Amino acid sequence: MANLILPFAVSSKDRKITFTKEMETATIFYMAESDRKKGEGILQKKPQEELLFIVESCYPIWLIPWKGRKLLFDGLGVTQHTLTYDVLPEIKPFVTDVEDCAEKFEAYSAALADHIYYFRAVSRVEEKTILGLITSSDFIEDFSSYLSDAEEVEQTKIKTLCLSPVADESSIAVSLNELTELRTALEKDLENLRHSMKLLNAATRKHVDIIRKLIREIQIDFNEKIEVEKSSAMEKVREIQKTYDERITKASKKFEQQLQRLHQERAKLEKAEQRANSQIDRCKAEIEATRNGKNKAVQQRWKQEMENWKREAKTLQKNVEQLDKRIEETESEKKIEIANLRSEFDSQAENAMKNVRELEASRDAKIQLNQQKIKSLEDSTSTIVTQLDNLTKQKRASRNELDKMGISNHKKSALAYVSFYLACFQAEAERRYVVYPPSIAGTLGVLTKLKGVLGVSKIKSLFQQRSKAVANILNQLVTVIERDPVFKRDLHDAGAKDNILQNEETCEMMKRGLEELRREEWISENEFQILSSSFTTSQKDTSKID
């Protein structure tokens, strides 16, 4: 098991000057002094806080191999991850039912109907909480990048205060067993679901093939019978057609003779009408010729004759119209009689084909019934397979979620210590803790200098929080301190013991660091004097820590 130290601060890409450990401790001291409550208050003045200690510490994060990746575990066990997984309906009874009924269509069809909505939803959802497991994608991404700055060291050579892991290797082994059991259960569920779909599709395909073969046999059998029956029936139809062709021909001739007589009579009447009209025209000419003559009797005779011919023409026209009506009625009678004969023929022909039609109807009914069986089987199978496939997708997604946990780019199992600083403040009997997470040391840019001109502190721009996700994990330490009195007491004692404000070496480092910060113009001369004074005061105050 390797031990890794992840540094508190690294220089940004654009920082050209080395960021020293002295500057680091001095900056933390500056930030702690800034965070210390000075006792301000408008209506009621609050008590001033004292800076009891600042300690450089390490937060333990386990990197444990599992399924080709490294899982991350919170060494203090504060973080936990709850996995939700679906519990399937019992698959074995379904498989047994299908297998038992697979040979008989009626039993198999009934089994499908009984389970048509069996897999529509999971039977229940269960949860499994894995203590200490870190699954935050932001944390994993940031931490994976952070590991590139890690240094492997021996446990005995770690000088900072390392928080002892609450989650040890044995408890993590229990968590890994739980994860393995869950993944095994998911794989078994996937295998059972795949087997069920395969079994269902195979059984349905078998019955569909049998039914389609039966349909082909029905078609062959009935088509042979229909062909024999149709041969006999068509002979009858031809005899019937011959009879009715003769009757239609006879009827047509009869009506044609009637129509011929009527048309001949009409032609005679038309000629007589034409002669009458010619006589009328002649009489008109004679009348016109004798109009200026003295023989009135002749003129009157022509007028009388013209009137006679007009009456004759009118009678002839009326007779033509009557004949036209009789011709139309005769043609209509012809069409009706021939249509009736054809209808009688169709009825007798269809009666002759009755046995053929019955065989065709019986064939089509049996085929349709079997096709409906196929559709019912395929629809039921599709419904159940779709439900099984949806459950398979859910299970596969749950398995993939497990497989993607952790990081893949670190070869060794390790206990990684994330460096941070912890400051403790006290006002009267109340103590307050502040965590300073890993940071990136920046450069003094134009905007930062402008802040100084405006009287705003520049030092806060020096440190950029390296990872919000990592900071969130570290800030859980405060929660642990507040809820666990024993841990709080032990941590406080360890913090007081390793207090960098009381260590002669670190105090000298902080003094040099303040000077370096002043030279880089991160702090003004006035701030340098105030901090130096505060530093001396803090040394005196921390000597009183109980």
PDB file of N, CA, C and O in Angstrom, residues 16-56:
ATOM      1  N   LYS A  16       5.910  32.970 -12.613  1.00  0.00           N
ATOM      2  CA  LYS A  16       7.323  32.758 -12.948  1.00  0.00           C
ATOM      3  C   LYS A  16       8.198  32.601 -11.703  1.00  0.00           C
ATOM      4  O   LYS A  16       9.197  31.889 -11.720  1.00  0.00           O
ATOM      5  N   ILE A  17       7.789  33.241 -10.602  1.00  0.00           N
ATOM      6  CA  ILE A  17       8.582  33.194  -9.368  1.00  0.00           C
ATOM      7  C   ILE A  17       8.140  31.995  -8.537  1.00  0.00           C
ATOM      8  O   ILE A  17       6.947  31.720  -8.418  1.00  0.00           O
ATOM      9  N   THR A  18       9.096  31.295  -7.991  1.00  0.00           N
ATOM     10  CA  THR A  18       8.783  30.115  -7.167  1.00  0.00           C
ATOM     11  C   THR A  18       7.939  30.524  -5.957  1.00  0.00           C
ATOM     12  O   THR A  18       8.250  31.488  -5.261  1.00  0.00           O
ATOM     13  N   PHE A  19       6.868  29.764  -5.756  1.00  0.00           N
ATOM     14  CA  PHE A  19       6.034  30.006  -4.582  1.00  0.00           C
ATOM     15  C   PHE A  19       6.567  29.115  -3.450  1.00  0.00           C
ATOM     16  O   PHE A  19       6.462  27.897  -3.503  1.00  0.00           O
ATOM     17  N   THR A  20       7.134  29.738  -2.431  1.00  0.00           N
ATOM     18  CA  THR A  20       7.844  28.994  -1.383  1.00  0.00           C
ATOM     19  C   THR A  20       6.903  28.552  -0.274  1.00  0.00           C
ATOM     20  O   THR A  20       5.790  29.043  -0.137  1.00  0.00           O
ATOM     21  N   LYS A  21       7.417  27.609   0.519  1.00  0.00           N
ATOM     22  CA  LYS A  21       6.668  27.150   1.687  1.00  0.00           C
ATOM     23  C   LYS A  21       6.482  28.304   2.668  1.00  0.00           C
ATOM     24  O   LYS A  21       5.454  28.389   3.362  1.00  0.00           O
ATOM     25  N   GLU A  22       7.482  29.198   2.737  1.00  0.00           N
ATOM     26  CA  GLU A  22       7.395  30.361   3.625  1.00  0.00           C
ATOM     27  C   GLU A  22       6.207  31.250   3.231  1.00  0.00           C
ATOM     28  O   GLU A  22       5.435  31.699   4.084  1.00  0.00           O
ATOM     29  N   MET A  23       6.066  31.479   1.928  1.00  0.00           N
ATOM     30  CA  MET A  23       4.939  32.293   1.451  1.00  0.00           C
ATOM     31  C   MET A  23       3.608  31.590   1.724  1.00  0.00           C
ATOM     32  O   MET A  23       2.609  32.234   2.037  1.00  0.00           O
ATOM     33  N   GLU A  24       3.627  30.269   1.612  1.00  0.00           N
ATOM     34  CA  GLU A  24       2.402  29.497   1.849  1.00  0.00           C
ATOM     35  C   GLU A  24       1.916  29.676   3.284  1.00  0.00           C
ATOM     36  O   GLU A  24       0.746  30.012   3.529  1.00  0.00           O
ATOM     37  N   THR A  25       2.821  29.459   4.265  1.00  0.00           N
ATOM     38  CA  THR A  25       2.407  29.574   5.673  1.00  0.00           C
ATOM     39  C   THR A  25       2.036  31.013   6.018  1.00  0.00           C
ATOM     40  O   THR A  25       1.086  31.257   6.779  1.00  0.00           O
ATOM     41  N   ALA A  26       2.760  31.984   5.429  1.00  0.00           N
ATOM     42  CA  ALA A  26       2.447  33.384   5.694  1.00  0.00           C
ATOM     43  C   ALA A  26       1.083  33.756   5.133  1.00  0.00           C
ATOM     44  O   ALA A  26       0.311  34.497   5.771  1.00  0.00           O
ATOM     45  N   THR A  27       0.775  33.248   3.966  1.00  0.00           N
ATOM     46  CA  THR A  27      -0.533  33.536   3.351  1.00  0.00           C
ATOM     47  C   THR A  27      -1.659  32.938   4.179  1.00  0.00           C
ATOM     48  O   THR A  27      -2.708  33.561   4.380  1.00  0.00           O
ATOM     49  N   ILE A  28      -1.460  31.704   4.662  1.00  0.00           N
ATOM     50  CA  ILE A  28      -2.480  31.068   5.507  1.00  0.00           C
ATOM     51  C   ILE A  28      -2.679  31.887   6.783  1.00  0.00           C
ATOM     52  O   ILE A  28      -3.818  32.104   7.235  1.00  0.00           O
ATOM     53  N   PHE A  29      -1.559  32.365   7.371  1.00  0.00           N
ATOM     54  CA  PHE A  29      -1.668  33.194   8.568  1.00  0.00           C
ATOM     55  C   PHE A  29      -2.458  34.468   8.259  1.00  0.00           C
ATOM     56  O   PHE A  29      -3.315  34.894   9.032  1.00  0.00           O
ATOM     57  N   TYR A  30      -2.167  35.087   7.111  1.00  0.00           N
ATOM     58  CA  TYR A  30      -2.888  36.304   6.709  1.00  0.00           C
ATOM     59  C   TYR A  30      -4.385  35.996   6.588  1.00  0.00           C
ATOM     60  O   TYR A  30      -5.234  36.759   7.090  1.00  0.00           O
ATOM     61  N   MET A  31      -4.718  34.896   5.922  1.00  0.00           N
ATOM     62  CA  MET A  31      -6.128  34.556   5.701  1.00  0.00           C
ATOM     63  C   MET A  31      -6.829  34.234   7.017  1.00  0.00           C
ATOM     64  O   MET A  31      -7.986  34.616   7.229  1.00  0.00           O
ATOM     65  N   ALA A  32      -6.118  33.524   7.924  1.00  0.00           N
ATOM     66  CA  ALA A  32      -6.705  33.216   9.229  1.00  0.00           C
ATOM     67  C   ALA A  32      -6.958  34.491  10.018  1.00  0.00           C
ATOM     68  O   ALA A  32      -8.006  34.653  10.669  1.00  0.00           O
ATOM     69  N   GLU A  33      -6.020  35.426   9.976  1.00  0.00           N
ATOM     70  CA  GLU A  33      -6.199  36.707  10.663  1.00  0.00           C
ATOM     71  C   GLU A  33      -7.374  37.482  10.063  1.00  0.00           C
ATOM     72  O   GLU A  33      -8.119  38.149  10.777  1.00  0.00           O
ATOM     73  N   SER A  34      -7.521  37.372   8.731  1.00  0.00           N
ATOM     74  CA  SER A  34      -8.647  38.051   8.081  1.00  0.00           C
ATOM     75  C   SER A  34      -9.971  37.424   8.490  1.00  0.00           C
ATOM     76  O   SER A  34     -10.987  38.112   8.622  1.00  0.00           O
ATOM     77  N   ASP A  35      -9.974  36.098   8.683  1.00  0.00           N
ATOM     78  CA  ASP A  35     -11.205  35.394   9.046  1.00  0.00           C
ATOM     79  C   ASP A  35     -11.525  35.515  10.536  1.00  0.00           C
ATOM     80  O   ASP A  35     -12.654  35.221  10.944  1.00  0.00           O
ATOM     81  N   ARG A  36     -10.539  35.917  11.323  1.00  0.00           N
ATOM     82  CA  ARG A  36     -10.777  36.035  12.768  1.00  0.00           C
ATOM     83  C   ARG A  36     -11.751  37.188  13.039  1.00  0.00           C
ATOM     84  O   ARG A  36     -11.591  38.292  12.527  1.00  0.00           O
ATOM     85  N   LYS A  37     -12.785  36.892  13.801  1.00  0.00           N
ATOM     86  CA  LYS A  37     -13.781  37.914  14.127  1.00  0.00           C
ATOM     87  C   LYS A  37     -13.189  38.887  15.135  1.00  0.00           C
ATOM     88  O   LYS A  37     -12.678  38.487  16.181  1.00  0.00           O
ATOM     89  N   LYS A  38     -13.280  40.164  14.792  1.00  0.00           N
ATOM     90  CA  LYS A  38     -12.618  41.196  15.594  1.00  0.00           C
ATOM     91  C   LYS A  38     -13.513  41.791  16.668  1.00  0.00           C
ATOM     92  O   LYS A  38     -13.133  42.762  17.328  1.00  0.00           O
ATOM     93  N   GLY A  39     -14.712  41.264  16.817  1.00  0.00           N
ATOM     94  CA  GLY A  39     -15.596  41.748  17.881  1.00  0.00           C
ATOM     95  C   GLY A  39     -16.460  42.911  17.472  1.00  0.00           C
ATOM     96  O   GLY A  39     -16.988  43.625  18.330  1.00  0.00           O
ATOM     97  N   GLU A  40     -16.644  43.135  16.149  1.00  0.00           N
ATOM     98  CA  GLU A  40     -17.487  44.241  15.721  1.00  0.00           C
ATOM     99  C   GLU A  40     -18.952  43.910  15.990  1.00  0.00           C
ATOM    100  O   GLU A  40     -19.342  42.775  16.164  1.00  0.00           O
ATOM    101  N   GLY A  41     -19.759  44.930  15.997  1.00  0.00           N
ATOM    102  CA  GLY A  41     -21.200  44.781  16.188  1.00  0.00           C
ATOM    103  C   GLY A  41     -21.838  46.149  16.275  1.00  0.00           C
ATOM    104  O   GLY A  41     -21.270  47.063  16.882  1.00  0.00           O
ATOM    105  N   ILE A  42     -22.993  46.304  15.657  1.00  0.00           N
ATOM    106  CA  ILE A  42     -23.648  47.611  15.645  1.00  0.00           C
ATOM    107  C   ILE A  42     -24.447  47.822  16.924  1.00  0.00           C
ATOM    108  O   ILE A  42     -24.233  48.794  17.663  1.00  0.00           O
ATOM    109  N   LEU A  43     -25.380  46.935  17.202  1.00  0.00           N
ATOM    110  CA  LEU A  43     -26.207  47.102  18.403  1.00  0.00           C
ATOM    111  C   LEU A  43     -25.552  46.476  19.629  1.00  0.00           C
ATOM    112  O   LEU A  43     -25.625  47.014  20.734  1.00  0.00           O
ATOM    113  N   GLN A  44     -24.974  45.340  19.424  1.00  0.00           N
ATOM    114  CA  GLN A  44     -24.350  44.640  20.549  1.00  0.00           C
ATOM    115  C   GLN A  44     -22.991  44.122  20.114  1.00  0.00           C
ATOM    116  O   GLN A  44     -22.883  43.356  19.173  1.00  0.00           O
ATOM    117  N   LYS A  45     -21.966  44.566  20.748  1.00  0.00           N
ATOM    118  CA  LYS A  45     -20.613  44.179  20.379  1.00  0.00           C
ATOM    119  C   LYS A  45     -20.367  42.718  20.739  1.00  0.00           C
ATOM    120  O   LYS A  45     -20.629  42.274  21.859  1.00  0.00           O
ATOM    121  N   LYS A  46     -19.884  41.989  19.737  1.00  0.00           N
ATOM    122  CA  LYS A  46     -19.605  40.576  19.946  1.00  0.00           C
ATOM    123  C   LYS A  46     -18.190  40.407  20.482  1.00  0.00           C
ATOM    124  O   LYS A  46     -17.317  41.226  20.210  1.00  0.00           O
ATOM    125  N   PRO A  47     -17.961  39.327  21.229  1.00  0.00           N
ATOM    126  CA  PRO A  47     -16.616  39.113  21.772  1.00  0.00           C
ATOM    127  C   PRO A  47     -15.601  38.860  20.668  1.00  0.00           C
ATOM    128  O   PRO A  47     -15.917  38.243  19.659  1.00  0.00           O
ATOM    129  N   GLN A  48     -14.409  39.345  20.856  1.00  0.00           N
ATOM    130  CA  GLN A  48     -13.340  39.182  19.875  1.00  0.00           C
ATOM    131  C   GLN A  48     -12.799  37.759  19.929  1.00  0.00           C
ATOM    132  O   GLN A  48     -12.608  37.194  20.998  1.00  0.00           O
ATOM    133  N   GLU A  49     -12.554  37.194  18.744  1.00  0.00           N
ATOM    134  CA  GLU A  49     -12.001  35.839  18.681  1.00  0.00           C
ATOM    135  C   GLU A  49     -10.488  35.881  18.821  1.00  0.00           C
ATOM    136  O   GLU A  49      -9.826  36.850  18.414  1.00  0.00           O
ATOM    137  N   GLU A  50      -9.974  34.795  19.379  1.00  0.00           N
ATOM    138  CA  GLU A  50      -8.525  34.594  19.437  1.00  0.00           C
ATOM    139  C   GLU A  50      -8.171  33.457  18.482  1.00  0.00           C
ATOM    140  O   GLU A  50      -8.911  32.488  18.338  1.00  0.00           O
ATOM    141  N   LEU A  51      -7.067  33.606  17.798  1.00  0.00           N
ATOM    142  CA  LEU A  51      -6.572  32.550  16.916  1.00  0.00           C
ATOM    143  C   LEU A  51      -5.779  31.565  17.770  1.00  0.00           C
ATOM    144  O   LEU A  51      -4.651  31.829  18.155  1.00  0.00           O
ATOM    145  N   LEU A  52      -6.422  30.412  18.086  1.00  0.00           N
ATOM    146  CA  LEU A  52      -5.779  29.443  18.982  1.00  0.00           C
ATOM    147  C   LEU A  52      -4.664  28.672  18.280  1.00  0.00           C
ATOM    148  O   LEU A  52      -3.584  28.503  18.851  1.00  0.00           O
ATOM    149  N   PHE A  53      -4.943  28.179  17.089  1.00  0.00           N
ATOM    150  CA  PHE A  53      -3.867  27.474  16.398  1.00  0.00           C
ATOM    151  C   PHE A  53      -4.157  27.409  14.902  1.00  0.00           C
ATOM    152  O   PHE A  53      -5.294  27.553  14.442  1.00  0.00           O
ATOM    153  N   ILE A  54      -3.082  27.211  14.159  1.00  0.00           N
ATOM    154  CA  ILE A  54      -3.142  26.847  12.740  1.00  0.00           C
ATOM    155  C   ILE A  54      -2.295  25.594  12.595  1.00  0.00           C
ATOM    156  O   ILE A  54      -1.153  25.552  13.053  1.00  0.00           O
ATOM    157  N   VAL A  55      -2.888  24.588  11.957  1.00  0.00           N
ATOM    158  CA  VAL A  55      -2.156  23.338  11.813  1.00  0.00           C
ATOM    159  C   VAL A  55      -2.245  22.871  10.365  1.00  0.00           C
ATOM    160  O   VAL A  55      -3.296  22.963   9.737  1.00  0.00           O
ATOM    161  N   GLU A  56      -1.096  22.449   9.854  1.00  0.00           N
ATOM    162  CA  GLU A  56      -1.115  21.838   8.534  1.00  0.00           C
ATOM    163  C   GLU A  56      -1.452  20.367   8.716  1.00  0.00           C
ATOM    164  O   GLU A  56      -0.817  19.654   9.500  1.00  0.00           O
TER     165      GLU A  56
END
